[in-house]
PDB file of C-alpha atoms in Angstrom:
ATOM      1  CA  MET A   1     -73.210 -25.106 -21.340  1.00 37.00           C
ATOM      2  CA  ILE A   2     -70.256 -26.573 -19.602  1.00 34.00           C
ATOM      3  CA  LEU A   3     -68.757 -23.739 -17.258  1.00 38.00           C
ATOM      4  CA  ARG A   4     -65.362 -23.701 -16.431  1.00 37.00           C
ATOM      5  CA  ALA A   5     -63.467 -21.684 -13.466  1.00 35.00           C
ATOM      6  CA  ALA A   6     -61.111 -19.424 -14.520  1.00 36.00           C
ATOM      7  CA  ILE A   7     -59.065 -17.523 -12.531  1.00 32.00           C
ATOM      8  CA  ILE A   8     -59.349 -15.470  -9.102  1.00 31.00           C
ATOM      9  CA  LEU A   9     -58.318 -11.897  -9.535  1.00 34.00           C
ATOM     10  CA  GLU A  10     -57.672  -9.027  -7.098  1.00 33.00           C
ATOM     11  CA  VAL A  11     -59.796  -6.102  -7.861  1.00 32.00           C
ATOM     12  CA  ILE A  12     -60.113  -2.939  -5.496  1.00 31.00           C
ATOM     13  CA  ILE A  13     -62.421  -1.256  -3.723  1.00 33.00           C
ATOM     14  CA  PHE A  14     -62.690   2.367  -2.937  1.00 34.00           C
ATOM     15  CA  LEU A  15     -64.774   3.215  -0.388  1.00 32.00           C
ATOM     16  CA  GLY A  16     -64.408   7.215   0.510  1.00 34.00           C
ATOM     17  CA  LEU A  17     -60.626   7.073   1.588  1.00 28.00           C
ATOM     18  CA  SER A  18     -60.303   3.456   2.409  1.00 30.00           C
ATOM     19  CA  VAL A  19     -59.277   0.719   0.310  1.00 31.00           C
ATOM     20  CA  GLU A  20     -60.147  -2.937   0.923  1.00 35.00           C
ATOM     21  CA  CYS A  21     -58.891  -5.993  -1.749  1.00 36.00           C
ATOM     22  CA  ILE A  22     -61.426  -8.561  -2.057  1.00 41.00           C
ATOM     23  CA  ALA A  23     -60.758 -12.320  -4.810  1.00 44.00           C
ATOM     24  CA  GLN A  24     -63.668 -12.363  -6.990  1.00 64.00           C
ATOM     25  CA  LYS A  25     -64.142 -15.849  -9.284  1.00 75.00           C
ATOM     26  CA  VAL A  26     -64.630 -15.638 -12.954  1.00 87.00           C
ATOM     27  CA  ILE A  27     -66.468 -18.096 -14.783  1.00 91.00           C
ATOM     28  CA  ILE A  28     -66.038 -18.353 -18.291  1.00 89.00           C
ATOM     29  CA  PRO A  29     -67.888 -20.898 -20.649  1.00 87.00           C
ATOM     30  CA  GLU A  30     -66.976 -23.376 -23.134  1.00 87.00           C
ATOM     31  CA  PRO A  31     -67.478 -22.555 -26.839  1.00 88.00           C
ATOM     32  CA  ASP A  32     -71.886 -22.707 -27.166  1.00 89.00           C
ATOM     33  CA  SER A  33     -73.036 -23.523 -30.697  1.00 88.00           C
ATOM     34  CA  GLU A  34     -76.787 -22.563 -29.416  1.00 90.00           C
ATOM     35  CA  ILE A  35     -75.942 -18.903 -29.220  1.00 93.00           C
ATOM     36  CA  ARG A  36     -76.080 -16.986 -32.584  1.00 94.00           C
ATOM     37  CA  VAL A  37     -74.680 -13.209 -32.909  1.00 96.00           C
ATOM     38  CA  TYR A  38     -75.143 -11.002 -36.131  1.00 97.00           C
ATOM     39  CA  PRO A  39     -74.674  -7.223 -36.813  1.00 98.00           C
ATOM     40  CA  LEU A  40     -77.534  -5.490 -36.977  1.00 98.00           C
ATOM     41  CA  TYR A  41     -77.452  -4.065 -40.574  1.00 97.00           C
ATOM     42  CA  ALA A  42     -80.426  -1.906 -40.306  1.00 97.00           C
ATOM     43  CA  LEU A  43     -79.441   0.049 -37.396  1.00 98.00           C
ATOM     44  CA  ASN A  44     -75.744   0.341 -37.913  1.00 98.00           C
ATOM     45  CA  SER A  45     -73.822   3.143 -40.236  1.00 95.00           C
ATOM     46  CA  PRO A  46     -69.947   3.973 -41.461  1.00 93.00           C
ATOM     47  CA  PHE A  47     -69.900   5.956 -38.418  1.00 93.00           C
ATOM     48  CA  THR A  48     -69.481   4.614 -34.573  1.00 95.00           C
ATOM     49  CA  GLU A  49     -72.665   3.589 -32.673  1.00 97.00           C
ATOM     50  CA  SER A  50     -72.516   3.285 -28.936  1.00 97.00           C
ATOM     51  CA  SER A  51     -74.375   3.107 -25.509  1.00 97.00           C
ATOM     52  CA  LEU A  52     -77.281   0.860 -25.949  1.00 98.00           C
ATOM     53  CA  ALA A  53     -80.458   1.260 -24.423  1.00 97.00           C
ATOM     54  CA  ILE A  54     -83.507  -0.840 -24.458  1.00 96.00           C
ATOM     55  CA  THR A  55     -87.167  -0.694 -23.083  1.00 95.00           C
ATOM     56  CA  PRO A  56     -88.522  -2.886 -20.800  1.00 93.00           C
ATOM     57  CA  ASP A  57     -91.298  -4.198 -23.209  1.00 93.00           C
ATOM     58  CA  GLY A  58     -88.456  -4.629 -25.749  1.00 94.00           C
ATOM     59  CA  GLU A  59     -90.005  -2.659 -28.446  1.00 95.00           C
ATOM     60  CA  TYR A  60     -87.386   0.301 -28.679  1.00 96.00           C
ATOM     61  CA  LEU A  61     -83.783   0.363 -28.845  1.00 97.00           C
ATOM     62  CA  PHE A  62     -81.625   3.252 -27.966  1.00 97.00           C
ATOM     63  CA  PHE A  63     -78.319   4.235 -29.209  1.00 98.00           C
ATOM     64  CA  SER A  64     -76.148   7.235 -29.573  1.00 98.00           C
ATOM     65  CA  THR A  65     -74.129   7.657 -33.043  1.00 97.00           C
ATOM     66  CA  ASN A  66     -71.999  10.618 -34.796  1.00 93.00           C
ATOM     67  CA  ARG A  67     -73.324   9.866 -37.928  1.00 93.00           C
ATOM     68  CA  GLY A  68     -74.649  13.499 -38.259  1.00 93.00           C
ATOM     69  CA  GLY A  69     -77.441  14.124 -41.021  1.00 91.00           C
ATOM     70  CA  GLN A  70     -79.726  16.415 -38.872  1.00 94.00           C
ATOM     71  CA  ILE A  71     -80.048  20.540 -39.306  1.00 93.00           C
ATOM     72  CA  TRP A  72     -78.369  21.079 -36.036  1.00 93.00           C
ATOM     73  CA  ASN A  73     -75.278  18.900 -36.682  1.00 92.00           C
ATOM     74  CA  GLU A  74     -71.909  20.419 -37.558  1.00 89.00           C
ATOM     75  CA  PRO A  75     -68.683  18.188 -38.857  1.00 88.00           C
ATOM     76  CA  TYR A  76     -65.311  18.460 -37.173  1.00 85.00           C
ATOM     77  CA  GLN A  77     -62.256  17.450 -38.568  1.00 82.00           C
ATOM     78  CA  THR A  78     -60.355  14.462 -36.131  1.00 78.00           C
ATOM     79  CA  PRO A  79     -56.221  14.722 -35.728  1.00 81.00           C
ATOM     80  CA  GLU A  80     -56.572  12.077 -38.526  1.00 80.00           C
ATOM     81  CA  GLY A  81     -58.117  14.165 -40.968  1.00 79.00           C
ATOM     82  CA  ASP A  82     -61.453  12.459 -40.893  1.00 77.00           C
ATOM     83  CA  SER A  83     -64.676  13.855 -40.873  1.00 79.00           C
ATOM     84  CA  LEU A  84     -67.037  13.579 -37.413  1.00 84.00           C
ATOM     85  CA  TYR A  85     -70.368  14.558 -35.791  1.00 91.00           C
ATOM     86  CA  ASP A  86     -70.831  15.065 -32.323  1.00 93.00           C
ATOM     87  CA  LYS A  87     -73.062  12.347 -30.842  1.00 95.00           C
ATOM     88  CA  ASP A  88     -77.040  12.139 -31.058  1.00 97.00           C
ATOM     89  CA  ILE A  89     -79.279   9.740 -29.558  1.00 97.00           C
ATOM     90  CA  TRP A  90     -81.080   7.839 -32.212  1.00 97.00           C
ATOM     91  CA  VAL A  91     -83.752   5.021 -31.655  1.00 97.00           C
ATOM     92  CA  SER A  92     -85.110   1.910 -33.446  1.00 97.00           C
ATOM     93  CA  GLU A  93     -88.626   0.067 -33.054  1.00 96.00           C
ATOM     94  CA  ASN A  94     -89.120  -3.569 -32.659  1.00 96.00           C
ATOM     95  CA  VAL A  95     -92.228  -4.101 -35.412  1.00 96.00           C
ATOM     96  CA  CYS A  96     -92.597  -8.126 -35.900  1.00 92.00           C
ATOM     97  CA  GLY A  97     -89.496  -8.993 -34.484  1.00 91.00           C
ATOM     98  CA  LYS A  98     -87.771  -6.746 -36.787  1.00 95.00           C
ATOM     99  CA  TRP A  99     -85.795  -3.744 -36.176  1.00 97.00           C
ATOM    100  CA  GLN A 100     -87.035  -0.940 -38.114  1.00 97.00           C
ATOM    101  CA  LYS A 101     -84.669   2.103 -39.819  1.00 97.00           C
ATOM    102  CA  PRO A 102     -83.512   4.428 -36.932  1.00 97.00           C
ATOM    103  CA  TYR A 103     -84.449   8.007 -36.391  1.00 96.00           C
ATOM    104  CA  SER A 104     -82.963  11.033 -34.612  1.00 96.00           C
ATOM    105  CA  LEU A 105     -84.483  12.124 -31.147  1.00 95.00           C
ATOM    106  CA  PRO A 106     -85.437  15.386 -31.854  1.00 93.00           C
ATOM    107  CA  HIS A 107     -84.016  18.895 -31.761  1.00 92.00           C
ATOM    108  CA  GLY A 108     -83.863  19.921 -27.960  1.00 90.00           C
ATOM    109  CA  ILE A 109     -82.793  16.118 -26.575  1.00 94.00           C
ATOM    110  CA  ASN A 110     -79.938  16.375 -29.156  1.00 94.00           C
ATOM    111  CA  THR A 111     -77.957  19.518 -29.750  1.00 93.00           C
ATOM    112  CA  ALA A 112     -75.159  21.017 -31.736  1.00 91.00           C
ATOM    113  CA  LEU A 113     -73.427  19.663 -28.881  1.00 91.00           C
ATOM    114  CA  SER A 114     -72.803  15.525 -27.815  1.00 92.00           C
ATOM    115  CA  GLU A 115     -75.941  13.695 -26.341  1.00 96.00           C
ATOM    116  CA  ASP A 116     -74.696  10.228 -25.253  1.00 96.00           C
ATOM    117  CA  GLU A 117     -75.651   7.369 -22.460  1.00 97.00           C
ATOM    118  CA  PRO A 118     -79.402   6.430 -23.169  1.00 97.00           C
ATOM    119  CA  PHE A 119     -80.914   4.957 -20.202  1.00 97.00           C
ATOM    120  CA  ILE A 120     -84.958   3.624 -19.647  1.00 96.00           C
ATOM    121  CA  SER A 121     -86.372   3.660 -15.850  1.00 94.00           C
ATOM    122  CA  ALA A 122     -87.553   0.503 -14.653  1.00 92.00           C
ATOM    123  CA  ASP A 123     -91.110   1.298 -15.457  1.00 92.00           C
ATOM    124  CA  GLY A 124     -90.679   1.838 -19.035  1.00 93.00           C
ATOM    125  CA  LYS A 125     -91.578   5.887 -18.680  1.00 92.00           C
ATOM    126  CA  ILE A 126     -88.376   7.691 -19.116  1.00 95.00           C
ATOM    127  CA  LEU A 127     -85.528   8.455 -20.897  1.00 96.00           C
ATOM    128  CA  TYR A 128     -82.138  10.004 -19.123  1.00 97.00           C
ATOM    129  CA  PHE A 129     -79.178  10.608 -21.230  1.00 96.00           C
ATOM    130  CA  GLN A 130     -76.772  12.736 -20.898  1.00 96.00           C
ATOM    131  CA  SER A 131     -76.065  16.100 -22.844  1.00 94.00           C
ATOM    132  CA  TRP A 132     -73.263  18.632 -22.753  1.00 89.00           C
ATOM    133  CA  ASN A 133     -75.603  21.416 -24.280  1.00 88.00           C
ATOM    134  CA  TYR A 134     -74.611  24.746 -23.651  1.00 88.00           C
ATOM    135  CA  LEU A 135     -76.176  25.343 -20.175  1.00 89.00           C
ATOM    136  CA  TRP A 136     -75.606  22.111 -18.841  1.00 89.00           C
ATOM    137  CA  GLU A 137     -74.305  23.749 -15.548  1.00 88.00           C
ATOM    138  CA  GLN A 138     -76.984  26.095 -14.790  1.00 90.00           C
ATOM    139  CA  THR A 139     -79.847  23.662 -15.661  1.00 92.00           C
ATOM    140  CA  GLY A 140     -78.804  20.504 -13.722  1.00 92.00           C
ATOM    141  CA  GLY A 141     -77.078  18.576 -16.240  1.00 91.00           C
ATOM    142  CA  PRO A 142     -74.864  16.953 -17.639  1.00 93.00           C
ATOM    143  CA  TYR A 143     -77.718  14.294 -17.172  1.00 95.00           C
ATOM    144  CA  TYR A 144     -81.606  14.813 -17.923  1.00 96.00           C
ATOM    145  CA  GLN A 145     -84.346  13.101 -17.787  1.00 95.00           C
ATOM    146  CA  THR A 146     -87.930  13.419 -20.484  1.00 94.00           C
ATOM    147  CA  LYS A 147     -90.692  11.354 -21.938  1.00 90.00           C
ATOM    148  CA  LEU A 148     -89.433   8.356 -23.322  1.00 88.00           C
ATOM    149  CA  ILE A 149     -90.845   8.590 -26.321  1.00 78.00           C
ATOM    150  CA  PRO A 150     -90.710  12.656 -26.570  1.00 72.00           C
ATOM    151  CA  PRO A 151     -92.967  15.008 -28.543  1.00 69.00           C
ATOM    152  CA  GLU A 152     -91.458  17.254 -31.340  1.00 73.00           C
ATOM    153  CA  ASN A 153     -90.619  19.997 -28.546  1.00 76.00           C
ATOM    154  CA  PRO A 154     -89.797  17.547 -25.378  1.00 83.00           C
ATOM    155  CA  SER A 155     -89.035  19.180 -22.068  1.00 84.00           C
ATOM    156  CA  LEU A 156     -86.221  18.217 -19.887  1.00 89.00           C
ATOM    157  CA  ARG A 157     -85.435  18.486 -15.976  1.00 93.00           C
ATOM    158  CA  GLY A 158     -81.636  17.661 -15.058  1.00 94.00           C
ATOM    159  CA  MET A 159     -80.883  15.180 -12.631  1.00 93.00           C
ATOM    160  CA  GLY A 160     -79.916  18.545 -10.188  1.00 89.00           C
ATOM    161  CA  LYS A 161     -76.908  20.615  -9.760  1.00 88.00           C
ATOM    162  CA  LYS A 162     -75.864  18.783  -6.632  1.00 88.00           C
ATOM    163  CA  LEU A 163     -75.353  15.634  -8.912  1.00 91.00           C
ATOM    164  CA  THR A 164     -73.765  18.148 -11.248  1.00 91.00           C
ATOM    165  CA  ARG A 165     -71.352  19.207  -8.452  1.00 89.00           C
ATOM    166  CA  VAL A 166     -70.485  15.226  -7.626  1.00 89.00           C
ATOM    167  CA  LEU A 167     -69.790  14.811 -11.333  1.00 89.00           C
ATOM    168  CA  GLU A 168     -67.559  18.322 -11.873  1.00 87.00           C
ATOM    169  CA  ILE A 169     -64.366  15.196 -10.377  1.00 90.00           C
ATOM    170  CA  PHE A 170     -64.462  13.316 -13.651  1.00 91.00           C
ATOM    171  CA  SER A 171     -62.866  14.126 -17.014  1.00 87.00           C
ATOM    172  CA  GLY A 172     -65.056  11.869 -18.662  1.00 90.00           C
ATOM    173  CA  THR A 173     -67.948   9.493 -18.686  1.00 93.00           C
ATOM    174  CA  GLY A 174     -69.132   5.855 -20.603  1.00 94.00           C
ATOM    175  CA  SER A 175     -72.496   5.037 -19.616  1.00 96.00           C
ATOM    176  CA  PHE A 176     -75.250   5.786 -16.524  1.00 96.00           C
ATOM    177  CA  ALA A 177     -77.814   3.401 -14.994  1.00 96.00           C
ATOM    178  CA  LEU A 178     -80.255   4.177 -12.217  1.00 95.00           C
ATOM    179  CA  SER A 179     -81.670   1.835  -9.964  1.00 94.00           C
ATOM    180  CA  PRO A 180     -85.316   1.069  -9.841  1.00 93.00           C
ATOM    181  CA  GLU A 181     -85.951   3.056  -6.754  1.00 93.00           C
ATOM    182  CA  LYS A 182     -83.956   5.920  -7.944  1.00 92.00           C
ATOM    183  CA  LYS A 183     -81.365   6.246  -5.228  1.00 92.00           C
ATOM    184  CA  LEU A 184     -78.423   4.518  -6.618  1.00 94.00           C
ATOM    185  CA  ILE A 185     -76.460   5.293 -10.076  1.00 95.00           C
ATOM    186  CA  LEU A 186     -74.267   3.062 -11.500  1.00 96.00           C
ATOM    187  CA  LEU A 187     -71.701   5.232 -13.517  1.00 96.00           C
ATOM    188  CA  VAL A 188     -68.569   4.240 -15.660  1.00 97.00           C
ATOM    189  CA  ALA A 189     -66.313   7.560 -15.349  1.00 95.00           C
ATOM    190  CA  GLY A 190     -62.640   8.659 -15.282  1.00 92.00           C
ATOM    191  CA  LYS A 191     -60.860  11.111 -13.272  1.00 84.00           C
ATOM    192  CA  PRO A 192     -57.883  13.724 -15.012  1.00 75.00           C
ATOM    193  CA  GLU A 193     -55.034  12.240 -12.988  1.00 77.00           C
ATOM    194  CA  GLU A 194     -56.264   8.255 -14.596  1.00 78.00           C
ATOM    195  CA  HIS A 195     -56.137   6.984 -17.861  1.00 78.00           C
ATOM    196  CA  GLN A 196     -58.829   4.840 -17.685  1.00 90.00           C
ATOM    197  CA  MET A 197     -62.444   4.310 -16.872  1.00 95.00           C
ATOM    198  CA  ASP A 198     -63.673   2.689 -13.544  1.00 96.00           C
ATOM    199  CA  ILE A 199     -67.215   1.821 -12.403  1.00 96.00           C
ATOM    200  CA  PHE A 200     -68.983   3.980  -9.343  1.00 95.00           C
ATOM    201  CA  PHE A 201     -71.520   4.206  -7.099  1.00 95.00           C
ATOM    202  CA  ILE A 202     -73.435   7.386  -6.463  1.00 95.00           C
ATOM    203  CA  ARG A 203     -75.543   6.879  -3.434  1.00 94.00           C
ATOM    204  CA  LYS A 204     -78.610   9.190  -2.527  1.00 92.00           C
ATOM    205  CA  ASN A 205     -79.116  10.020   0.939  1.00 88.00           C
ATOM    206  CA  GLY A 206     -82.099  12.101   1.038  1.00 87.00           C
ATOM    207  CA  LYS A 207     -82.127  14.624  -1.467  1.00 84.00           C
ATOM    208  CA  SER A 208     -78.230  15.070  -2.138  1.00 89.00           C
ATOM    209  CA  TRP A 209     -76.134  12.328  -3.997  1.00 92.00           C
ATOM    210  CA  LYS A 210     -72.857  11.275  -2.305  1.00 93.00           C
ATOM    211  CA  TYR A 211     -69.396  11.254  -3.118  1.00 92.00           C
ATOM    212  CA  PRO A 212     -69.010   8.340  -5.813  1.00 94.00           C
ATOM    213  CA  GLU A 213     -67.429   4.920  -4.822  1.00 94.00           C
ATOM    214  CA  LYS A 214     -65.612   2.843  -6.790  1.00 94.00           C
ATOM    215  CA  SER A 215     -66.938  -0.189  -7.155  1.00 94.00           C
ATOM    216  CA  ALA A 216     -65.790  -3.777  -6.471  1.00 93.00           C
ATOM    217  CA  LEU A 217     -66.052  -4.496 -10.013  1.00 94.00           C
ATOM    218  CA  SER A 218     -63.120  -2.252 -11.202  1.00 94.00           C
ATOM    219  CA  THR A 219     -59.728  -3.450 -11.919  1.00 93.00           C
ATOM    220  CA  PRO A 220     -56.275  -1.472 -12.816  1.00 92.00           C
ATOM    221  CA  GLN A 221     -57.403  -2.068 -16.551  1.00 93.00           C
ATOM    222  CA  ASN A 222     -60.276  -0.033 -18.427  1.00 94.00           C
ATOM    223  CA  GLU A 223     -63.773  -0.330 -17.876  1.00 96.00           C
ATOM    224  CA  ARG A 224     -66.181   0.900 -20.374  1.00 93.00           C
ATOM    225  CA  SER A 225     -69.969   0.272 -20.043  1.00 96.00           C
ATOM    226  CA  ALA A 226     -72.276  -1.231 -17.022  1.00 96.00           C
ATOM    227  CA  PHE A 227     -76.156  -1.846 -17.403  1.00 94.00           C
ATOM    228  CA  LEU A 228     -78.374  -2.192 -14.432  1.00 92.00           C
ATOM    229  CA  MET A 229     -81.433  -4.352 -14.993  1.00 90.00           C
ATOM    230  CA  ALA A 230     -84.532  -3.832 -13.819  1.00 87.00           C
ATOM    231  CA  ASP A 231     -84.404  -5.874 -10.936  1.00 89.00           C
ATOM    232  CA  GLY A 232     -81.470  -2.706  -9.705  1.00 89.00           C
ATOM    233  CA  GLN A 233     -79.369  -6.477  -9.028  1.00 92.00           C
ATOM    234  CA  THR A 234     -78.296  -8.035 -12.285  1.00 93.00           C
ATOM    235  CA  VAL A 235     -75.374  -5.959 -14.039  1.00 95.00           C
ATOM    236  CA  TYR A 236     -73.804  -6.607 -17.496  1.00 96.00           C
ATOM    237  CA  PHE A 237     -70.455  -4.786 -17.688  1.00 97.00           C
ATOM    238  CA  ALA A 238     -67.270  -4.611 -19.834  1.00 97.00           C
ATOM    239  CA  SER A 239     -63.927  -4.389 -18.543  1.00 96.00           C
ATOM    240  CA  ALA A 240     -60.346  -5.391 -19.923  1.00 95.00           C
ATOM    241  CA  GLY A 241     -59.182  -6.219 -16.505  1.00 93.00           C
ATOM    242  CA  TYR A 242     -60.254  -9.846 -15.984  1.00 94.00           C
ATOM    243  CA  GLU A 243     -59.624 -12.764 -18.064  1.00 90.00           C
ATOM    244  CA  GLY A 244     -61.237 -13.154 -21.188  1.00 92.00           C
ATOM    245  CA  PHE A 245     -60.504 -13.241 -25.146  1.00 94.00           C
ATOM    246  CA  GLY A 246     -59.053  -9.854 -25.987  1.00 91.00           C
ATOM    247  CA  GLY A 247     -59.575  -6.001 -25.515  1.00 93.00           C
ATOM    248  CA  LEU A 248     -62.862  -5.332 -23.582  1.00 96.00           C
ATOM    249  CA  ASP A 249     -65.311  -8.418 -22.871  1.00 97.00           C
ATOM    250  CA  ILE A 250     -68.324  -8.421 -21.502  1.00 97.00           C
ATOM    251  CA  TYR A 251     -69.263 -10.009 -17.996  1.00 96.00           C
ATOM    252  CA  LYS A 252     -72.535 -10.656 -16.109  1.00 95.00           C
ATOM    253  CA  THR A 253     -72.735 -10.780 -11.914  1.00 95.00           C
ATOM    254  CA  THR A 254     -75.415 -10.177  -9.463  1.00 93.00           C
ATOM    255  CA  LEU A 255     -74.999  -7.185  -6.419  1.00 92.00           C
ATOM    256  CA  ASP A 256     -76.040  -7.702  -3.001  1.00 90.00           C
ATOM    257  CA  ASP A 257     -77.805  -5.427  -0.717  1.00 85.00           C
ATOM    258  CA  TYR A 258     -74.487  -3.716  -0.242  1.00 83.00           C
ATOM    259  CA  GLY A 259     -73.021  -3.442  -4.019  1.00 85.00           C
ATOM    260  CA  ASN A 260     -70.899  -6.267  -3.893  1.00 89.00           C
ATOM    261  CA  PRO A 261     -70.293  -8.185  -6.891  1.00 92.00           C
ATOM    262  CA  GLY A 262     -71.232 -12.133  -6.383  1.00 92.00           C
ATOM    263  CA  VAL A 263     -69.492 -14.573  -8.914  1.00 92.00           C
ATOM    264  CA  ILE A 264     -68.436 -12.939 -12.307  1.00 94.00           C
ATOM    265  CA  PHE A 265     -69.555 -14.754 -15.390  1.00 94.00           C
ATOM    266  CA  ASN A 266     -67.749 -13.575 -18.975  1.00 95.00           C
ATOM    267  CA  LEU A 267     -70.403 -13.964 -21.600  1.00 94.00           C
ATOM    268  CA  GLY A 268     -68.483 -16.321 -23.572  1.00 93.00           C
ATOM    269  CA  PRO A 269     -66.643 -16.600 -27.073  1.00 94.00           C
ATOM    270  CA  GLU A 270     -69.693 -16.240 -29.188  1.00 94.00           C
ATOM    271  CA  ILE A 271     -70.175 -12.632 -27.704  1.00 95.00           C
ATOM    272  CA  ASN A 272     -66.363 -11.739 -26.581  1.00 96.00           C
ATOM    273  CA  GLY A 273     -63.628 -11.988 -29.040  1.00 95.00           C
ATOM    274  CA  PRO A 274     -60.009 -10.283 -29.839  1.00 95.00           C
ATOM    275  CA  GLU A 275     -61.976  -6.852 -30.769  1.00 94.00           C
ATOM    276  CA  ASP A 276     -63.290  -4.655 -27.857  1.00 96.00           C
ATOM    277  CA  GLU A 277     -67.266  -5.610 -26.916  1.00 97.00           C
ATOM    278  CA  TYR A 278     -69.147  -3.620 -24.908  1.00 97.00           C
ATOM    279  CA  SER A 279     -72.632  -1.726 -24.030  1.00 98.00           C
ATOM    280  CA  PHE A 280     -74.463  -5.188 -23.496  1.00 97.00           C
ATOM    281  CA  VAL A 281     -78.270  -4.913 -22.810  1.00 96.00           C
ATOM    282  CA  ILE A 282     -80.639  -8.132 -22.664  1.00 93.00           C
ATOM    283  CA  ALA A 283     -84.462  -7.945 -24.363  1.00 91.00           C
ATOM    284  CA  PRO A 284     -87.061  -8.973 -21.529  1.00 86.00           C
ATOM    285  CA  GLY A 285     -87.384 -12.720 -21.159  1.00 84.00           C
ATOM    286  CA  GLY A 286     -83.756 -12.996 -21.910  1.00 87.00           C
ATOM    287  CA  GLU A 287     -83.933 -14.315 -25.389  1.00 90.00           C
ATOM    288  CA  GLU A 288     -81.784 -11.569 -26.820  1.00 94.00           C
ATOM    289  CA  GLY A 289     -79.021  -9.542 -25.914  1.00 95.00           C
ATOM    290  CA  TYR A 290     -77.737  -6.400 -27.939  1.00 97.00           C
ATOM    291  CA  PHE A 291     -74.084  -5.132 -28.021  1.00 98.00           C
ATOM    292  CA  ILE A 292     -71.643  -3.199 -29.563  1.00 98.00           C
ATOM    293  CA  ARG A 293     -68.587  -4.773 -31.215  1.00 97.00           C
ATOM    294  CA  GLU A 294     -65.804  -1.968 -32.739  1.00 93.00           C
ATOM    295  CA  GLY A 295     -68.219   0.681 -33.190  1.00 95.00           C
ATOM    296  CA  ASN A 296     -71.192  -1.596 -34.469  1.00 98.00           C
ATOM    297  CA  ILE A 297     -74.490  -3.053 -32.787  1.00 98.00           C
ATOM    298  CA  TYR A 298     -74.629  -6.943 -32.721  1.00 98.00           C
ATOM    299  CA  CYS A 299     -77.655  -9.041 -31.673  1.00 97.00           C
ATOM    300  CA  ALA A 300     -77.070 -12.210 -29.625  1.00 96.00           C
ATOM    301  CA  ASP A 301     -79.730 -14.642 -30.053  1.00 94.00           C
ATOM    302  CA  LEU A 302     -79.751 -16.758 -26.562  1.00 91.00           C
ATOM    303  CA  SER A 303     -83.272 -18.359 -26.990  1.00 89.00           C
ATOM    304  CA  LYS A 304     -81.960 -21.567 -27.073  1.00 87.00           C
ATOM    305  CA  THR A 305     -78.946 -21.582 -24.489  1.00 82.00           C
ATOM    306  CA  GLU A 306     -78.583 -22.080 -20.857  1.00 73.00           C
ATOM    307  CA  ASN A 307     -80.005 -19.461 -18.898  1.00 58.00           C
ATOM    308  CA  ILE A 308     -76.529 -18.805 -17.017  1.00 69.00           C
ATOM    309  CA  LEU A 309     -75.711 -15.195 -18.851  1.00 74.00           C
ATOM    310  CA  LYS A 310     -79.348 -14.232 -18.387  1.00 69.00           C
ATOM    311  CA  PRO A 311     -80.619 -12.334 -15.669  1.00 69.00           C
TER     312      PRO A 311
END
C-alpha cells in the first residue's frame, strides 16, 4: 500500500483548565484493491444499528439496535412521524466463519429504556454496557458490567456512583472503552453547551474516577466513537475534523503512556466515503474489521492488505 502524507491539523487538548495545541500528521492511503468491503445482511435491519463490540476470540459481535421486537419494547413516534424503539443490545455468533442470525440479550440487561455502547473486557469475560434504566442514578449507572454471555436472569453491577457523578457533566455519550488494567476510560461524549461530541479520558486514582480530560484526538468538529484495543494503546476512532472523504471517517492511532496520540492514519477510501462511517472494531489477527456506515453493519476483509491498518 502506498501512503501519502495529507495535512498537519491543529487539535486541542483540554487537561483540566489548561489548553495546549499540538500538530498531528494525518496519513491517507491510496486506494487498495485488496480490501473488500461488504454489508452484513444477516445482521442488518430496516432500523439503525450502531455501537459494535467484538470478543477477543472473534466469536461474538455485539451491537445496539432500535429494531424492537421484544416484549419490553414500546414504540414511540419521532418528530418526522416514524415509529421507533429505544435501543437494545443484540449479539451474533460466528460459526465456521459465518455470522448467524442475531438475537437480543435478555431482559435485565435490555429494558424498556435505552441500552447501548457494549464493550468487551480484554480477557473476554465481561460485557460492559450503558443503560438508562429507571434506577441508573441509584445503582451506579449508567455503565454496568455482567458476564459476557449472560444467563436468562443476569446479575448486573454498576461501575460506581463516583463515576455516575463524573458523567453528570455530559448531556450525551457515543461510545465507551476501558483499558485492560481498568484504570482508564476512553469516552466519547458531549456537554450541554456544546453541539458535538469529543473524546475524553477518565482516569482512575485509587478508587475514584478523576475529572474527564479532553483527548488530543478531539477536534472542533464532531467525534462519534473510539475503540480501544486489548493492547491498551491502539485506538480506532471516528471524526469529522480531519482530512478525509466526507462526513465522519474512521482513523487509527497509537497512544503513548501519557495518552498522547502518534501518527493518525485514515483507514482509506474503501472503508471511508462520503457517508458517515464509525464504530470500527477489528477481529483478532487483524484479518477482518467491522464498522457502521449510515446505520448498517459492514465487514472489511483486510486479509490481503498490508498491516498499516492493523494493531
